[in-house]
Amino acid sequence: MTAALQARFLAVISHELRTPLTTIASFTESLDHDDLAPDERSLALSAVRRNTDRMLTLVDDLMVVSRLQTGDLALQPATVPLAPILREAVDLLAGREPHTAATLDIGAGPDPYADRPLLRDLFYAVLGTVASGAVDRSAAITASTVDDGWTITIVARQAEPFTDESLMAGMLAAPEPPHRRRSTALWMLLADAIAGRHGGSVELTNDTEAGTGARIQLPLKHQA
């Protein structure tokens, strides 16, 4: 893990843990009072349980990121048609985040060799981060082959530049039930790890002319 990525990793962990830990500490302190009414005690216990579950889920997410970065998570690669999986990510986002939309412009080229579920999560994470931060909640996706890989760009023309603060404040629902919401900072950490595990990369872009977005680089085939 590079120094820059390690710093981002630690910043996301600190941000994601701060709220549940603060909530647990506050309600645990209130439970120490003997005169706490039964309904208030029940409310406090529920809050402690809910935020404990939130932290356990966060730990699971970070373990996946860590295993991807270290190569401990085995891939199940196969030839993946790019157009259908990008359309799936667009449809899933529209279902989870109302009023989001995207246009697709996919060039011809050989299909990448990748882990399909992880590749879908990569596209969903990046598309969701870009589109949900746009004023009109829409994005344009273009994909083309360059040299021995694919370049996928996702751009929102009516969006503010990305900052660490905006990524940590942004929220995006997971595509699978129970559709738990993660910060877009955590989603992008996952996207970085998935792309890197496939020998590729993800880069957020802030261009005053092209728009705010991201660039995904994927090799046609990466040895797991």
PDB file of C-alpha atoms in Angstrom:
ATOM      1  CA  MET A   1       0.000   0.000   0.000  1.00  0.00           C
ATOM      2  CA  THR A   2       1.419   3.377  -1.000  1.00  0.00           C
ATOM      3  CA  ALA A   3       1.800   6.151   1.565  1.00  0.00           C
ATOM      4  CA  ALA A   4      -0.972   8.175  -0.111  1.00  0.00           C
ATOM      5  CA  LEU A   5      -3.361   5.218  -0.175  1.00  0.00           C
ATOM      6  CA  GLN A   6      -2.525   4.353   3.425  1.00  0.00           C
ATOM      7  CA  ALA A   7      -3.324   7.930   4.466  1.00  0.00           C
ATOM      8  CA  ARG A   8      -6.687   7.759   2.640  1.00  0.00           C
ATOM      9  CA  PHE A   9      -7.421   4.375   4.208  1.00  0.00           C
ATOM     10  CA  LEU A  10      -6.790   5.686   7.727  1.00  0.00           C
ATOM     11  CA  ALA A  11      -8.785   8.870   7.069  1.00  0.00           C
ATOM     12  CA  VAL A  12     -11.828   6.870   5.883  1.00  0.00           C
ATOM     13  CA  ILE A  13     -11.627   4.499   8.865  1.00  0.00           C
ATOM     14  CA  SER A  14     -11.457   7.422  11.287  1.00  0.00           C
ATOM     15  CA  HIS A  15     -14.404   9.155   9.633  1.00  0.00           C
ATOM     16  CA  GLU A  16     -16.574   6.037   9.428  1.00  0.00           C
ATOM     17  CA  LEU A  17     -15.929   5.025  13.056  1.00  0.00           C
ATOM     18  CA  ARG A  18     -16.362   8.452  14.637  1.00  0.00           C
ATOM     19  CA  THR A  19     -20.182   8.670  14.498  1.00  0.00           C
ATOM     20  CA  PRO A  20     -21.066   5.155  15.752  1.00  0.00           C
ATOM     21  CA  LEU A  21     -18.433   5.279  18.488  1.00  0.00           C
ATOM     22  CA  THR A  22     -19.653   8.684  19.663  1.00  0.00           C
ATOM     23  CA  THR A  23     -23.260   7.436  19.685  1.00  0.00           C
ATOM     24  CA  ILE A  24     -22.367   4.271  21.607  1.00  0.00           C
ATOM     25  CA  ALA A  25     -20.339   6.239  24.158  1.00  0.00           C
ATOM     26  CA  SER A  26     -23.191   8.705  24.688  1.00  0.00           C
ATOM     27  CA  PHE A  27     -25.945   6.116  25.130  1.00  0.00           C
ATOM     28  CA  THR A  28     -23.766   3.806  27.228  1.00  0.00           C
ATOM     29  CA  GLU A  29     -23.185   6.663  29.649  1.00  0.00           C
ATOM     30  CA  SER A  30     -26.934   7.241  29.913  1.00  0.00           C
ATOM     31  CA  LEU A  31     -27.480   3.547  30.747  1.00  0.00           C
ATOM     32  CA  ASP A  32     -25.418   3.997  33.923  1.00  0.00           C
ATOM     33  CA  HIS A  33     -28.225   6.043  35.484  1.00  0.00           C
ATOM     34  CA  ASP A  34     -30.586   3.959  37.630  1.00  0.00           C
ATOM     35  CA  ASP A  35     -33.421   6.448  37.213  1.00  0.00           C
ATOM     36  CA  LEU A  36     -33.562   6.001  33.437  1.00  0.00           C
ATOM     37  CA  ALA A  37     -37.147   5.346  32.307  1.00  0.00           C
ATOM     38  CA  PRO A  38     -37.807   1.927  30.682  1.00  0.00           C
ATOM     39  CA  ASP A  39     -38.636   3.426  27.295  1.00  0.00           C
ATOM     40  CA  GLU A  40     -35.502   5.577  27.401  1.00  0.00           C
ATOM     41  CA  ARG A  41     -33.414   2.530  28.372  1.00  0.00           C
ATOM     42  CA  SER A  42     -34.889   0.583  25.452  1.00  0.00           C
ATOM     43  CA  LEU A  43     -34.096   3.460  23.084  1.00  0.00           C
ATOM     44  CA  ALA A  44     -30.512   3.624  24.340  1.00  0.00           C
ATOM     45  CA  LEU A  45     -29.995  -0.144  23.963  1.00  0.00           C
ATOM     46  CA  SER A  46     -31.408  -0.059  20.441  1.00  0.00           C
ATOM     47  CA  ALA A  47     -29.027   2.739  19.498  1.00  0.00           C
ATOM     48  CA  VAL A  48     -26.061   0.836  20.934  1.00  0.00           C
ATOM     49  CA  ARG A  49     -27.019  -2.340  19.048  1.00  0.00           C
ATOM     50  CA  ARG A  50     -27.636  -0.466  15.773  1.00  0.00           C
ATOM     51  CA  ASN A  51     -24.308   1.346  15.871  1.00  0.00           C
ATOM     52  CA  THR A  52     -22.455  -1.789  16.964  1.00  0.00           C
ATOM     53  CA  ASP A  53     -23.863  -3.559  13.892  1.00  0.00           C
ATOM     54  CA  ARG A  54     -22.788  -0.590  11.788  1.00  0.00           C
ATOM     55  CA  MET A  55     -19.213  -0.911  13.045  1.00  0.00           C
ATOM     56  CA  LEU A  56     -19.138  -4.679  12.491  1.00  0.00           C
ATOM     57  CA  THR A  57     -20.307  -4.164   8.902  1.00  0.00           C
ATOM     58  CA  LEU A  58     -17.677  -1.479   8.443  1.00  0.00           C
ATOM     59  CA  VAL A  59     -14.992  -3.868   9.683  1.00  0.00           C
ATOM     60  CA  ASP A  60     -16.191  -6.443   7.119  1.00  0.00           C
ATOM     61  CA  ASP A  61     -15.973  -3.804   4.351  1.00  0.00           C
ATOM     62  CA  LEU A  62     -12.472  -2.790   5.376  1.00  0.00           C
ATOM     63  CA  MET A  63     -11.375  -6.436   5.542  1.00  0.00           C
ATOM     64  CA  VAL A  64     -12.494  -6.874   1.924  1.00  0.00           C
ATOM     65  CA  VAL A  65     -10.550  -3.749   0.926  1.00  0.00           C
ATOM     66  CA  SER A  66      -7.474  -4.983   2.797  1.00  0.00           C
ATOM     67  CA  ARG A  67      -7.635  -8.466   1.245  1.00  0.00           C
ATOM     68  CA  LEU A  68      -7.992  -6.969  -2.224  1.00  0.00           C
ATOM     69  CA  GLN A  69      -4.998  -4.707  -1.665  1.00  0.00           C
ATOM     70  CA  THR A  70      -2.806  -7.505  -0.332  1.00  0.00           C
ATOM     71  CA  GLY A  71      -3.949 -10.046  -2.940  1.00  0.00           C
ATOM     72  CA  ASP A  72      -5.378 -12.401  -0.305  1.00  0.00           C
ATOM     73  CA  LEU A  73      -8.837 -12.326  -1.888  1.00  0.00           C
ATOM     74  CA  ALA A  74      -8.893 -14.856  -4.720  1.00  0.00           C
ATOM     75  CA  LEU A  75     -10.491 -13.707  -7.959  1.00  0.00           C
ATOM     76  CA  GLN A  76     -12.812 -15.793 -10.106  1.00  0.00           C
ATOM     77  CA  PRO A  77     -11.960 -14.311 -13.493  1.00  0.00           C
ATOM     78  CA  ALA A  78     -13.801 -14.908 -16.748  1.00  0.00           C
ATOM     79  CA  THR A  79     -14.394 -13.082 -19.999  1.00  0.00           C
ATOM     80  CA  VAL A  80     -16.797 -10.269 -19.130  1.00  0.00           C
ATOM     81  CA  PRO A  81     -18.757  -8.433 -21.868  1.00  0.00           C
ATOM     82  CA  LEU A  82     -18.295  -4.790 -20.961  1.00  0.00           C
ATOM     83  CA  ALA A  83     -21.511  -3.226 -22.294  1.00  0.00           C
ATOM     84  CA  PRO A  84     -23.978  -5.435 -20.331  1.00  0.00           C
ATOM     85  CA  ILE A  85     -22.157  -5.014 -17.032  1.00  0.00           C
ATOM     86  CA  LEU A  86     -21.991  -1.226 -17.444  1.00  0.00           C
ATOM     87  CA  ARG A  87     -25.729  -1.169 -18.227  1.00  0.00           C
ATOM     88  CA  GLU A  88     -26.351  -3.313 -15.142  1.00  0.00           C
ATOM     89  CA  ALA A  89     -24.497  -0.798 -12.987  1.00  0.00           C
ATOM     90  CA  VAL A  90     -26.575   2.036 -14.494  1.00  0.00           C
ATOM     91  CA  ASP A  91     -29.854   0.175 -13.852  1.00  0.00           C
ATOM     92  CA  LEU A  92     -28.875  -0.746 -10.296  1.00  0.00           C
ATOM     93  CA  LEU A  93     -27.979   2.846  -9.513  1.00  0.00           C
ATOM     94  CA  ALA A  94     -31.301   4.108 -10.889  1.00  0.00           C
ATOM     95  CA  GLY A  95     -33.093   1.570  -8.693  1.00  0.00           C
ATOM     96  CA  ARG A  96     -31.215   2.469  -5.529  1.00  0.00           C
ATOM     97  CA  GLU A  97     -30.777   6.215  -6.002  1.00  0.00           C
ATOM     98  CA  PRO A  98     -33.921   7.828  -7.485  1.00  0.00           C
ATOM     99  CA  HIS A  99     -33.533  10.363 -10.294  1.00  0.00           C
ATOM    100  CA  THR A 100     -29.991   9.274 -11.174  1.00  0.00           C
ATOM    101  CA  ALA A 101     -29.263   8.481 -14.807  1.00  0.00           C
ATOM    102  CA  ALA A 102     -26.398   7.873 -17.210  1.00  0.00           C
ATOM    103  CA  THR A 103     -25.731   7.742 -20.931  1.00  0.00           C
ATOM    104  CA  LEU A 104     -23.473   5.083 -22.463  1.00  0.00           C
ATOM    105  CA  ASP A 105     -21.038   5.297 -25.365  1.00  0.00           C
ATOM    106  CA  ILE A 106     -19.106   2.022 -25.545  1.00  0.00           C
ATOM    107  CA  GLY A 107     -16.611   1.436 -28.325  1.00  0.00           C
ATOM    108  CA  ALA A 108     -15.723  -1.872 -29.908  1.00  0.00           C
ATOM    109  CA  GLY A 109     -13.003  -4.014 -28.437  1.00  0.00           C
ATOM    110  CA  PRO A 110     -12.176  -7.341 -26.806  1.00  0.00           C
ATOM    111  CA  ASP A 111     -13.918  -8.152 -23.532  1.00  0.00           C
ATOM    112  CA  PRO A 112     -11.827  -7.825 -20.373  1.00  0.00           C
ATOM    113  CA  TYR A 113     -10.932 -10.887 -18.317  1.00  0.00           C
ATOM    114  CA  ALA A 114     -12.051 -10.122 -14.787  1.00  0.00           C
ATOM    115  CA  ASP A 115     -14.077 -11.136 -11.737  1.00  0.00           C
ATOM    116  CA  ARG A 116     -17.583 -10.160 -12.865  1.00  0.00           C
ATOM    117  CA  PRO A 117     -19.209  -9.363  -9.463  1.00  0.00           C
ATOM    118  CA  LEU A 118     -16.221  -7.266  -8.412  1.00  0.00           C
ATOM    119  CA  LEU A 119     -16.136  -5.480 -11.758  1.00  0.00           C
ATOM    120  CA  ARG A 120     -19.818  -4.617 -11.414  1.00  0.00           C
ATOM    121  CA  ASP A 121     -19.193  -3.251  -7.910  1.00  0.00           C
ATOM    122  CA  LEU A 122     -16.320  -1.172  -9.284  1.00  0.00           C
ATOM    123  CA  PHE A 123     -18.517   0.425 -11.958  1.00  0.00           C
ATOM    124  CA  TYR A 124     -21.426   0.886  -9.529  1.00  0.00           C
ATOM    125  CA  ALA A 125     -19.194   2.572  -6.943  1.00  0.00           C
ATOM    126  CA  VAL A 126     -17.576   5.000  -9.362  1.00  0.00           C
ATOM    127  CA  LEU A 127     -20.760   5.775 -11.316  1.00  0.00           C
ATOM    128  CA  GLY A 128     -22.718   6.294  -8.106  1.00  0.00           C
ATOM    129  CA  THR A 129     -20.069   8.589  -6.667  1.00  0.00           C
ATOM    130  CA  VAL A 130     -19.956  10.736  -9.805  1.00  0.00           C
ATOM    131  CA  ALA A 131     -23.694  10.854 -10.610  1.00  0.00           C
ATOM    132  CA  SER A 132     -24.937  11.369  -7.056  1.00  0.00           C
ATOM    133  CA  GLY A 133     -22.654  14.375  -6.654  1.00  0.00           C
ATOM    134  CA  ALA A 134     -23.932  16.094  -9.798  1.00  0.00           C
ATOM    135  CA  VAL A 135     -26.520  18.857  -9.703  1.00  0.00           C
ATOM    136  CA  ASP A 136     -28.677  17.001 -12.235  1.00  0.00           C
ATOM    137  CA  ARG A 137     -27.685  13.564 -10.818  1.00  0.00           C
ATOM    138  CA  SER A 138     -26.636  12.302 -14.229  1.00  0.00           C
ATOM    139  CA  ALA A 139     -23.387  11.189 -15.810  1.00  0.00           C
ATOM    140  CA  ALA A 140     -21.969  10.265 -19.206  1.00  0.00           C
ATOM    141  CA  ILE A 141     -20.021   7.011 -19.587  1.00  0.00           C
ATOM    142  CA  THR A 142     -17.588   6.424 -22.435  1.00  0.00           C
ATOM    143  CA  ALA A 143     -15.476   3.312 -22.883  1.00  0.00           C
ATOM    144  CA  SER A 144     -12.761   2.621 -25.431  1.00  0.00           C
ATOM    145  CA  THR A 145      -9.785   0.325 -25.867  1.00  0.00           C
ATOM    146  CA  VAL A 146      -6.359   1.890 -25.592  1.00  0.00           C
ATOM    147  CA  ASP A 147      -3.215  -0.191 -26.173  1.00  0.00           C
ATOM    148  CA  ASP A 148      -3.851  -3.440 -24.293  1.00  0.00           C
ATOM    149  CA  GLY A 149      -6.710  -2.314 -22.048  1.00  0.00           C
ATOM    150  CA  TRP A 150      -9.917  -0.368 -21.582  1.00  0.00           C
ATOM    151  CA  THR A 151     -10.331   3.229 -20.508  1.00  0.00           C
ATOM    152  CA  ILE A 152     -13.735   4.002 -18.999  1.00  0.00           C
ATOM    153  CA  THR A 153     -14.511   7.637 -18.235  1.00  0.00           C
ATOM    154  CA  ILE A 154     -17.504   8.759 -16.209  1.00  0.00           C
ATOM    155  CA  VAL A 155     -18.218  12.488 -16.237  1.00  0.00           C
ATOM    156  CA  ALA A 156     -20.860  14.744 -14.693  1.00  0.00           C
ATOM    157  CA  ARG A 157     -20.828  18.203 -16.226  1.00  0.00           C
ATOM    158  CA  GLN A 158     -22.869  19.886 -13.490  1.00  0.00           C
ATOM    159  CA  ALA A 159     -20.889  18.859 -10.444  1.00  0.00           C
ATOM    160  CA  GLU A 160     -18.655  20.469  -7.853  1.00  0.00           C
ATOM    161  CA  PRO A 161     -15.007  19.330  -7.738  1.00  0.00           C
ATOM    162  CA  PHE A 162     -14.368  16.320  -5.520  1.00  0.00           C
ATOM    163  CA  THR A 163     -12.802  16.926  -2.130  1.00  0.00           C
ATOM    164  CA  ASP A 164     -12.091  14.610   0.796  1.00  0.00           C
ATOM    165  CA  GLU A 165     -14.897  16.340   2.668  1.00  0.00           C
ATOM    166  CA  SER A 166     -17.467  15.903  -0.124  1.00  0.00           C
ATOM    167  CA  LEU A 167     -16.593  12.219  -0.554  1.00  0.00           C
ATOM    168  CA  MET A 168     -16.956  11.548   3.156  1.00  0.00           C
ATOM    169  CA  ALA A 169     -20.250  13.457   3.293  1.00  0.00           C
ATOM    170  CA  GLY A 170     -21.731  11.781   0.191  1.00  0.00           C
ATOM    171  CA  MET A 171     -23.760   8.598   0.686  1.00  0.00           C
ATOM    172  CA  LEU A 172     -24.557   5.771  -1.737  1.00  0.00           C
ATOM    173  CA  ALA A 173     -26.801   2.741  -1.137  1.00  0.00           C
ATOM    174  CA  ALA A 174     -25.474  -0.758  -1.775  1.00  0.00           C
ATOM    175  CA  PRO A 175     -27.103  -2.552  -4.735  1.00  0.00           C
ATOM    176  CA  GLU A 176     -27.928  -5.670  -2.688  1.00  0.00           C
ATOM    177  CA  PRO A 177     -30.398  -5.958   0.220  1.00  0.00           C
ATOM    178  CA  PRO A 178     -30.521  -4.523   2.820  1.00  0.00           C
ATOM    179  CA  HIS A 179     -29.122  -1.678   0.669  1.00  0.00           C
ATOM    180  CA  ARG A 180     -26.950  -0.305   3.454  1.00  0.00           C
ATOM    181  CA  ARG A 181     -25.605   3.167   2.732  1.00  0.00           C
ATOM    182  CA  ARG A 182     -21.873   3.779   2.670  1.00  0.00           C
ATOM    183  CA  SER A 183     -20.000   7.033   2.306  1.00  0.00           C
ATOM    184  CA  THR A 184     -18.733   7.657  -1.208  1.00  0.00           C
ATOM    185  CA  ALA A 185     -15.244   7.849   0.327  1.00  0.00           C
ATOM    186  CA  LEU A 186     -15.601   4.203   1.388  1.00  0.00           C
ATOM    187  CA  TRP A 187     -17.065   3.261  -2.004  1.00  0.00           C
ATOM    188  CA  MET A 188     -14.075   4.837  -3.764  1.00  0.00           C
ATOM    189  CA  LEU A 189     -11.679   3.040  -1.437  1.00  0.00           C
ATOM    190  CA  LEU A 190     -13.347  -0.212  -2.487  1.00  0.00           C
ATOM    191  CA  ALA A 191     -13.221   0.824  -6.169  1.00  0.00           C
ATOM    192  CA  ASP A 192      -9.492   1.576  -5.888  1.00  0.00           C
ATOM    193  CA  ALA A 193      -8.878  -1.828  -4.345  1.00  0.00           C
ATOM    194  CA  ILE A 194     -10.913  -3.712  -6.989  1.00  0.00           C
ATOM    195  CA  ALA A 195      -9.220  -1.909  -9.877  1.00  0.00           C
ATOM    196  CA  GLY A 196      -5.790  -2.435  -8.358  1.00  0.00           C
ATOM    197  CA  ARG A 197      -6.479  -6.141  -7.795  1.00  0.00           C
ATOM    198  CA  HIS A 198      -7.159  -6.419 -11.539  1.00  0.00           C
ATOM    199  CA  GLY A 199      -3.969  -4.570 -12.453  1.00  0.00           C
ATOM    200  CA  GLY A 200      -5.851  -1.348 -13.206  1.00  0.00           C
ATOM    201  CA  SER A 201      -6.520   1.984 -11.540  1.00  0.00           C
ATOM    202  CA  VAL A 202      -9.183   4.568 -10.712  1.00  0.00           C
ATOM    203  CA  GLU A 203      -8.525   8.292 -10.777  1.00  0.00           C
ATOM    204  CA  LEU A 204     -10.966  11.027  -9.824  1.00  0.00           C
ATOM    205  CA  THR A 205     -10.846  13.971 -12.225  1.00  0.00           C
ATOM    206  CA  ASN A 206     -11.756  17.631 -11.845  1.00  0.00           C
ATOM    207  CA  ASP A 207     -11.763  19.290 -15.252  1.00  0.00           C
ATOM    208  CA  THR A 208     -13.432  22.669 -15.736  1.00  0.00           C
ATOM    209  CA  GLU A 209     -14.241  21.855 -19.375  1.00  0.00           C
ATOM    210  CA  ALA A 210     -14.884  18.102 -19.418  1.00  0.00           C
ATOM    211  CA  GLY A 211     -16.574  18.042 -16.029  1.00  0.00           C
ATOM    212  CA  THR A 212     -16.043  16.314 -12.707  1.00  0.00           C
ATOM    213  CA  GLY A 213     -15.707  12.558 -12.910  1.00  0.00           C
ATOM    214  CA  ALA A 214     -13.418   9.555 -12.877  1.00  0.00           C
ATOM    215  CA  ARG A 215     -11.185   7.550 -15.186  1.00  0.00           C
ATOM    216  CA  ILE A 216     -10.962   3.759 -14.853  1.00  0.00           C
ATOM    217  CA  GLN A 217      -8.084   1.878 -16.501  1.00  0.00           C
ATOM    218  CA  LEU A 218      -8.474  -1.891 -16.915  1.00  0.00           C
ATOM    219  CA  PRO A 219      -6.105  -4.294 -18.652  1.00  0.00           C
ATOM    220  CA  LEU A 220      -7.662  -6.850 -20.967  1.00  0.00           C
ATOM    221  CA  LYS A 221      -6.246  -9.639 -18.843  1.00  0.00           C
ATOM    222  CA  HIS A 222      -4.518  -9.644 -15.483  1.00  0.00           C
ATOM    223  CA  GLN A 223      -2.986 -12.683 -13.879  1.00  0.00           C
ATOM    224  CA  ALA A 224      -4.548 -13.124 -10.424  1.00  0.00           C
TER     225      ALA A 224
END
